[in-house]
CSV table of C-alpha atoms in Angstrom, one decimal:
chain,number,residue,atom,x,y,z
U,1,MET,CA,22.8,32.6,-44.2
U,2,THR,CA,24.2,31.9,-47.7
U,3,ARG,CA,25.8,28.6,-48.7
U,4,MET,CA,29.2,30.5,-49.1
U,5,GLN,CA,28.9,31.9,-45.5
U,6,GLU,CA,28.2,28.3,-44.2
U,7,GLN,CA,31.3,27.1,-45.9
U,8,VAL,CA,33.4,29.9,-44.5
U,9,ASN,CA,32.1,29.1,-41.0
U,10,ARG,CA,32.9,25.4,-41.3
U,11,MET,CA,36.5,26.3,-42.5
U,12,ALA,CA,37.0,28.6,-39.6
U,13,GLU,CA,36.0,25.8,-37.1
U,14,THR,CA,39.2,24.2,-36.2
U,15,PRO,CA,39.5,20.5,-35.1
U,16,ALA,CA,40.5,21.7,-31.6
U,17,LEU,CA,37.3,23.8,-31.4
U,18,THR,CA,35.2,20.8,-32.7
U,19,ASN,CA,36.7,18.6,-30.0
U,20,ILE,CA,35.9,21.2,-27.3
U,21,LYS,CA,32.2,21.3,-28.5
U,22,GLN,CA,32.0,17.5,-28.5
U,23,GLU,CA,33.3,17.3,-25.0
U,24,GLY,CA,30.9,20.0,-24.0
U,25,MET,CA,28.0,18.1,-25.5
U,26,LYS,CA,29.1,14.9,-23.7
U,27,LYS,CA,29.2,16.7,-20.4
U,28,LYS,CA,25.8,18.2,-21.0
U,29,ILE,CA,24.3,14.7,-21.7
U,30,ILE,CA,26.0,13.3,-18.6
U,31,MET,CA,24.6,16.2,-16.5
U,32,ASN,CA,21.1,15.6,-17.9
U,33,TRP,CA,21.3,11.9,-16.9
U,34,LEU,CA,22.6,12.8,-13.5
U,35,MET,CA,19.8,15.3,-13.0
U,36,LEU,CA,17.2,12.6,-14.0
U,37,ALA,CA,18.8,10.1,-11.7
U,38,LEU,CA,18.8,12.7,-8.9
U,39,LEU,CA,15.1,13.5,-9.5
U,40,ALA,CA,14.3,9.7,-9.3
U,41,VAL,CA,16.2,9.5,-6.0
U,42,GLN,CA,14.4,12.6,-4.7
U,43,ALA,CA,11.0,11.2,-5.6
U,44,SER,CA,11.9,7.9,-3.9
U,45,ALA,CA,13.4,9.6,-0.9
U,46,GLN,CA,10.3,11.7,-0.3
U,47,CYS,CA,8.4,8.4,0.1
U,48,LYS,CA,10.9,6.8,2.5
U,49,PHE,CA,9.8,6.1,6.1
U,50,SER,CA,11.5,4.5,9.0
U,51,ASN,CA,10.1,1.1,10.0
U,52,THR,CA,9.7,0.7,13.8
U,53,ALA,CA,6.9,-1.8,13.9
U,54,PHE,CA,7.8,-5.1,12.3
U,55,LYS,CA,10.6,-7.3,11.0
U,56,GLY,CA,10.8,-10.1,8.5
U,57,GLY,CA,9.3,-13.3,9.7
U,58,GLU,CA,6.2,-11.8,11.4
U,59,PHE,CA,3.1,-13.9,11.2
U,60,LEU,CA,-0.4,-12.9,12.2
U,61,SER,CA,-3.5,-15.0,12.2
U,62,TYR,CA,-7.2,-14.2,12.6
U,63,ASN,CA,-10.7,-15.7,12.9
U,64,LEU,CA,-13.2,-14.2,10.5
U,65,TYR,CA,-16.9,-13.5,11.3
U,66,TYR,CA,-19.6,-12.6,8.9
U,67,ASN,CA,-23.0,-10.9,9.6
U,68,TRP,CA,-25.5,-13.2,8.0
U,69,LYS,CA,-29.2,-12.1,8.5
U,70,PHE,CA,-28.3,-10.1,11.6
U,71,VAL,CA,-26.4,-13.1,13.1
U,72,TRP,CA,-22.6,-13.2,13.4
U,73,VAL,CA,-21.3,-16.5,12.2
U,74,ARG,CA,-17.8,-17.9,12.1
U,75,ALA,CA,-16.8,-17.3,8.5
U,76,GLY,CA,-13.2,-18.6,8.2
U,77,THR,CA,-9.7,-17.4,8.8
U,78,ALA,CA,-7.2,-14.8,7.7
U,79,SER,CA,-3.4,-14.6,7.9
U,80,MET,CA,-0.7,-12.1,7.2
U,81,TYR,CA,2.9,-13.0,6.6
U,82,THR,CA,5.8,-10.6,6.1
U,83,VAL,CA,9.2,-11.7,5.1
U,84,GLN,CA,12.5,-10.1,3.9
U,85,SER,CA,12.9,-10.7,0.2
U,86,ARG,CA,14.2,-9.2,-3.0
U,87,TYR,CA,12.4,-7.2,-5.7
U,88,ASN,CA,14.1,-6.2,-9.0
U,89,GLY,CA,17.5,-6.8,-7.4
U,90,MET,CA,17.0,-4.7,-4.3
U,91,ASN,CA,16.2,-5.7,-0.7
U,92,ALA,CA,12.5,-5.5,0.1
U,93,TYR,CA,9.7,-6.7,2.3
U,94,ARG,CA,7.2,-9.1,0.8
U,95,SER,CA,3.8,-9.1,2.6
U,96,SER,CA,0.8,-11.3,1.9
U,97,LEU,CA,-2.7,-11.2,3.3
U,98,THR,CA,-5.1,-14.1,2.6
U,99,THR,CA,-8.7,-14.7,3.7
U,100,ARG,CA,-10.3,-18.1,3.5
U,101,GLY,CA,-14.0,-18.7,4.1
U,102,SER,CA,-15.2,-21.9,5.8
U,103,SER,CA,-17.1,-24.5,3.7
U,104,LYS,CA,-20.3,-23.6,5.6
U,105,VAL,CA,-20.1,-19.9,4.7
U,106,ASP,CA,-18.9,-20.7,1.1
U,107,LYS,CA,-22.4,-22.1,0.5
U,108,MET,CA,-23.8,-18.7,1.3
U,109,PHE,CA,-21.0,-16.5,0.0
U,110,MET,CA,-17.6,-17.3,-1.4
U,111,LEU,CA,-14.8,-15.3,0.2
U,112,ARG,CA,-11.3,-15.9,-1.1
U,113,ASP,CA,-9.0,-12.8,-1.2
U,114,THR,CA,-5.3,-12.8,-1.6
U,115,LEU,CA,-3.3,-9.5,-1.3
U,116,LEU,CA,0.4,-9.3,-2.1
U,117,SER,CA,2.8,-6.3,-1.8
U,118,TYR,CA,6.4,-5.4,-2.0
U,119,CYS,CA,8.0,-2.4,-0.5
U,120,SER,CA,11.6,-1.3,0.0
U,121,THR,CA,13.2,-1.8,3.5
U,122,ASP,CA,12.5,2.0,4.0
U,123,MET,CA,8.8,1.5,3.2
U,124,VAL,CA,8.7,2.8,-0.4
U,125,PRO,CA,5.9,1.0,-2.3
U,126,LEU,CA,7.1,-1.1,-5.2
U,127,TYR,CA,4.3,-3.5,-6.2
U,128,PHE,CA,0.7,-4.5,-5.2
U,129,ARG,CA,-1.7,-7.3,-6.3
U,130,LYS,CA,-5.2,-8.2,-5.1
U,131,GLY,CA,-7.0,-11.2,-6.3
U,132,ALA,CA,-10.6,-11.2,-5.0
U,133,HIS,CA,-13.0,-14.1,-5.3
U,134,GLU,CA,-16.2,-12.7,-3.7
U,135,GLY,CA,-19.4,-14.5,-4.4
U,136,SER,CA,-19.4,-15.6,-8.0
U,137,ARG,CA,-17.0,-12.8,-9.1
U,138,TYR,CA,-13.2,-12.9,-9.5
U,139,THR,CA,-11.3,-9.7,-10.0
U,140,VAL,CA,-7.6,-8.7,-10.1
U,141,ASP,CA,-6.0,-5.4,-9.3
U,142,GLU,CA,-2.3,-4.7,-9.8
U,143,VAL,CA,-0.1,-1.6,-9.3
U,144,TRP,CA,3.5,-1.2,-10.3
U,145,TYR,CA,5.5,1.8,-8.9
U,146,ASN,CA,8.3,3.7,-10.6
U,147,TYR,CA,10.1,6.8,-9.3
U,148,LYS,CA,11.9,8.1,-12.4
U,149,GLY,CA,11.6,11.8,-13.4
U,150,GLY,CA,10.9,13.3,-10.0
U,151,ASN,CA,7.3,11.9,-9.8
U,152,VAL,CA,5.6,8.7,-8.8
U,153,GLN,CA,4.7,6.9,-12.0
U,154,LEU,CA,2.1,4.1,-11.7
U,155,THR,CA,1.1,1.3,-14.1
U,156,GLN,CA,-2.3,0.0,-13.0
U,157,ARG,CA,-4.0,-3.2,-14.2
U,158,LYS,CA,-7.7,-4.2,-13.7
U,159,LEU,CA,-9.2,-7.5,-14.6
U,160,ASN,CA,-12.9,-7.4,-14.0
U,161,HIS,CA,-15.3,-10.3,-13.3
U,162,LYS,CA,-16.1,-10.6,-17.0
U,163,GLY,CA,-12.4,-11.2,-17.9
U,164,GLU,CA,-12.0,-7.7,-19.4
U,165,GLU,CA,-8.6,-6.2,-18.9
U,166,ALA,CA,-7.7,-2.6,-18.7
U,167,ILE,CA,-4.2,-1.1,-18.2
U,168,ILE,CA,-3.6,2.6,-17.5
U,169,ASN,CA,-0.6,4.8,-16.6
U,170,ALA,CA,-0.8,7.6,-14.0
U,171,THR,CA,1.6,10.1,-12.6
U,172,SER,CA,1.5,11.8,-9.2
U,173,GLN,CA,3.6,14.4,-7.5
U,174,GLU,CA,2.9,13.0,-4.1
U,175,CYS,CA,3.5,9.6,-2.6
U,176,VAL,CA,0.8,7.0,-3.5
U,177,TYR,CA,0.1,3.8,-1.7
U,178,ASP,CA,-2.2,0.7,-1.9
U,179,MET,CA,-4.2,-1.1,0.7
U,180,LEU,CA,-1.4,-3.3,1.9
U,181,ASN,CA,1.6,-0.9,1.6
U,182,ILE,CA,-0.2,1.8,3.5
U,183,PHE,CA,-1.1,-0.7,6.2
U,184,LEU,CA,2.6,-1.5,6.6
U,185,ARG,CA,3.7,2.1,6.7
U,186,ALA,CA,0.9,3.2,9.1
U,187,ARG,CA,2.1,0.8,11.7
U,188,SER,CA,5.1,3.0,12.2
U,189,PHE,CA,3.2,6.2,12.6
U,190,ASP,CA,3.7,8.0,15.9
U,191,PRO,CA,0.3,8.8,17.3
U,192,SER,CA,1.5,10.2,20.7
U,193,ASN,CA,0.3,13.7,19.8
U,194,TRP,CA,-2.8,12.7,17.9
U,195,LYS,CA,-6.1,14.0,19.2
U,196,LYS,CA,-9.5,12.3,18.5
U,197,GLY,CA,-10.6,13.2,15.0
U,198,TYR,CA,-7.1,13.7,13.6
U,199,ALA,CA,-6.8,12.5,10.0
U,200,VAL,CA,-3.9,11.5,7.8
U,201,LYS,CA,-4.6,12.1,4.0
U,202,ILE,CA,-3.5,9.2,1.9
U,203,PRO,CA,-3.8,8.7,-1.9
U,204,ILE,CA,-4.6,5.0,-2.5
U,205,ALA,CA,-4.2,3.2,-5.9
U,206,ASP,CA,-6.0,0.2,-7.1
U,207,GLY,CA,-6.2,-1.3,-10.6
U,208,ASN,CA,-7.8,1.6,-12.3
U,209,SER,CA,-7.9,4.7,-10.1
U,210,ILE,CA,-6.3,6.7,-7.3
U,211,GLN,CA,-8.7,7.3,-4.4
U,212,LYS,CA,-8.8,10.2,-2.0
U,213,SER,CA,-8.5,8.4,1.3
U,214,GLN,CA,-7.9,9.2,5.0
U,215,LEU,CA,-6.9,7.4,8.1
U,216,LYS,CA,-8.9,8.8,11.0
U,217,TYR,CA,-8.0,8.5,14.7
U,218,ARG,CA,-10.9,7.7,17.0
U,219,GLY,CA,-9.2,7.4,20.4
U,220,LYS,CA,-8.3,4.5,22.6
U,221,THR,CA,-10.2,1.4,23.8
U,222,VAL,CA,-9.7,-2.1,25.2
U,223,VAL,CA,-10.3,-5.0,22.8
U,224,LYS,CA,-10.4,-8.7,23.6
U,225,ALA,CA,-8.8,-10.9,21.0
U,226,ASP,CA,-9.6,-14.5,20.1
U,227,ASN,CA,-6.4,-15.6,21.9
U,228,GLY,CA,-8.1,-14.8,25.2
U,229,LYS,CA,-6.0,-11.7,25.9
U,230,LYS,CA,-7.1,-8.1,26.2
U,231,TYR,CA,-5.2,-5.3,24.6
U,232,ARG,CA,-5.2,-1.5,25.0
U,233,CYS,CA,-5.8,-0.3,21.4
U,234,LEU,CA,-5.8,2.7,19.1
U,235,GLU,CA,-9.0,2.9,17.2
U,236,LEU,CA,-8.6,4.0,13.5
U,237,SER,CA,-10.9,4.3,10.5
U,238,TYR,CA,-9.9,4.0,6.9
U,239,VAL,CA,-12.2,6.0,4.7
U,240,GLU,CA,-12.5,6.6,1.0
U,241,TRP,CA,-14.0,9.5,-0.9
U,242,ASP,CA,-17.2,8.2,-2.7
U,243,ASP,CA,-20.1,10.0,-4.2
U,244,GLY,CA,-19.3,13.3,-2.7
U,245,LYS,CA,-18.5,12.1,0.8
U,246,TYR,CA,-16.1,9.9,2.8
U,247,LYS,CA,-17.2,6.3,3.3
U,248,GLU,CA,-15.7,4.1,6.0
U,249,ILE,CA,-14.2,0.9,4.6
U,250,VAL,CA,-12.3,-0.6,7.5
U,251,ARG,CA,-12.0,0.2,11.2
U,252,PHE,CA,-8.8,-1.0,12.8
U,253,TYR,CA,-8.0,-1.6,16.5
U,254,VAL,CA,-4.2,-1.8,16.8
U,255,THR,CA,-2.1,-2.4,19.8
U,256,ASP,CA,-1.1,0.8,21.7
U,257,ASP,CA,2.6,0.0,21.6
U,258,SER,CA,5.4,0.1,19.1
U,259,ASN,CA,4.2,-3.0,17.3
U,260,HIS,CA,0.8,-1.5,16.3
U,261,ILE,CA,-0.6,-5.0,15.5
U,262,PRO,CA,-4.3,-5.1,14.5
U,263,VAL,CA,-6.2,-7.0,17.2
U,264,ARG,CA,-9.6,-6.5,15.6
U,265,LEU,CA,-10.8,-5.3,12.1
U,266,ASP,CA,-14.4,-4.3,11.3
U,267,MET,CA,-14.9,-4.5,7.5
U,268,PHE,CA,-17.8,-2.8,5.8
U,269,LEU,CA,-18.2,-4.7,2.5
U,270,LYS,CA,-20.4,-4.3,-0.5
U,271,PHE,CA,-22.3,-7.5,0.4
U,272,GLY,CA,-22.5,-6.9,4.2
U,273,SER,CA,-20.1,-6.6,7.1
U,274,ALA,CA,-17.3,-8.8,8.5
U,275,LYS,CA,-15.0,-8.8,11.5
U,276,ALA,CA,-11.6,-10.3,12.2
U,277,PHE,CA,-10.1,-11.1,15.6
U,278,LEU,CA,-6.5,-11.9,16.4
U,279,THR,CA,-5.7,-15.5,17.3
U,280,ASN,CA,-1.9,-15.7,17.1
U,281,VAL,CA,1.3,-13.7,16.7
U,282,LYS,CA,4.7,-14.9,15.8
U,283,GLY,CA,7.9,-13.0,15.1
U,284,ASN,CA,6.8,-9.6,16.5
U,285,LEU,CA,9.6,-7.0,16.6
U,286,SER,CA,9.0,-5.8,20.1
U,287,PRO,CA,7.5,-7.2,23.3
U,288,PHE,CA,3.8,-6.3,23.8
U,289,ALA,CA,3.4,-3.4,26.2
U,290,SER,CA,-0.4,-3.1,25.6
U,291,VAL,CA,-1.7,-6.3,27.2
U,292,VAL,CA,-4.3,-5.5,29.9
U,293,LYS,CA,-4.0,-7.8,32.9
């Protein structure tokens, strides 16, 4: 197009036509923002889940045991506390899980883990942090969740035992969880139609990766807790993909009722194995229907 033709075209473009084009551009921009907002809502909505298992104010406590030279010794305590809170201006659940080794076991192996998570009231993961002091090493894993653009966007931070920090960003088209947020969501699963061997696939994020993980159903059994009560329980295994095969990380025994409270946990750790047995429950949502008399 020549310069003269460009001038003719500009002269032919009336103010009314220019206003129409500007209005059209504004509408297009608004529509684009609305589409992005809708995609963000859709991504978040896909990860929503109805909570039927707990309420704010629930407190669980446990005794910890550690296998030391083929002998099980009392290793300390663990507690989990879930409260209703706020996160970035929205209603949320804040859940914390802490483990504390006894002074006797500390001399053999230091065990100080603190896990913290936030999720929306409809179980959408928002944040996760794990500070682990195991032996002479202290590490930190953090995960921030964002649901803009129709996908799950993750910011992951890893601080290793040498004090070296790494931050990475990842995007997933499916819902992603962490160790604590998936535990909260899994408590509201309906296992009534599950058969032995049934597995739920779950992508799990830590500070620097997203693991292929599964929750496997192993059937029902009766477990005696450290509060002197026996509970009918569902037996579940949490497994992660490692070196070409699935490796069991934790085995859960949760009450066979709507609370799905862990009565016993068997933990397969890098430095050995540990167990946790329930000692006390406060603020449970529903009455226990799984106590064996």
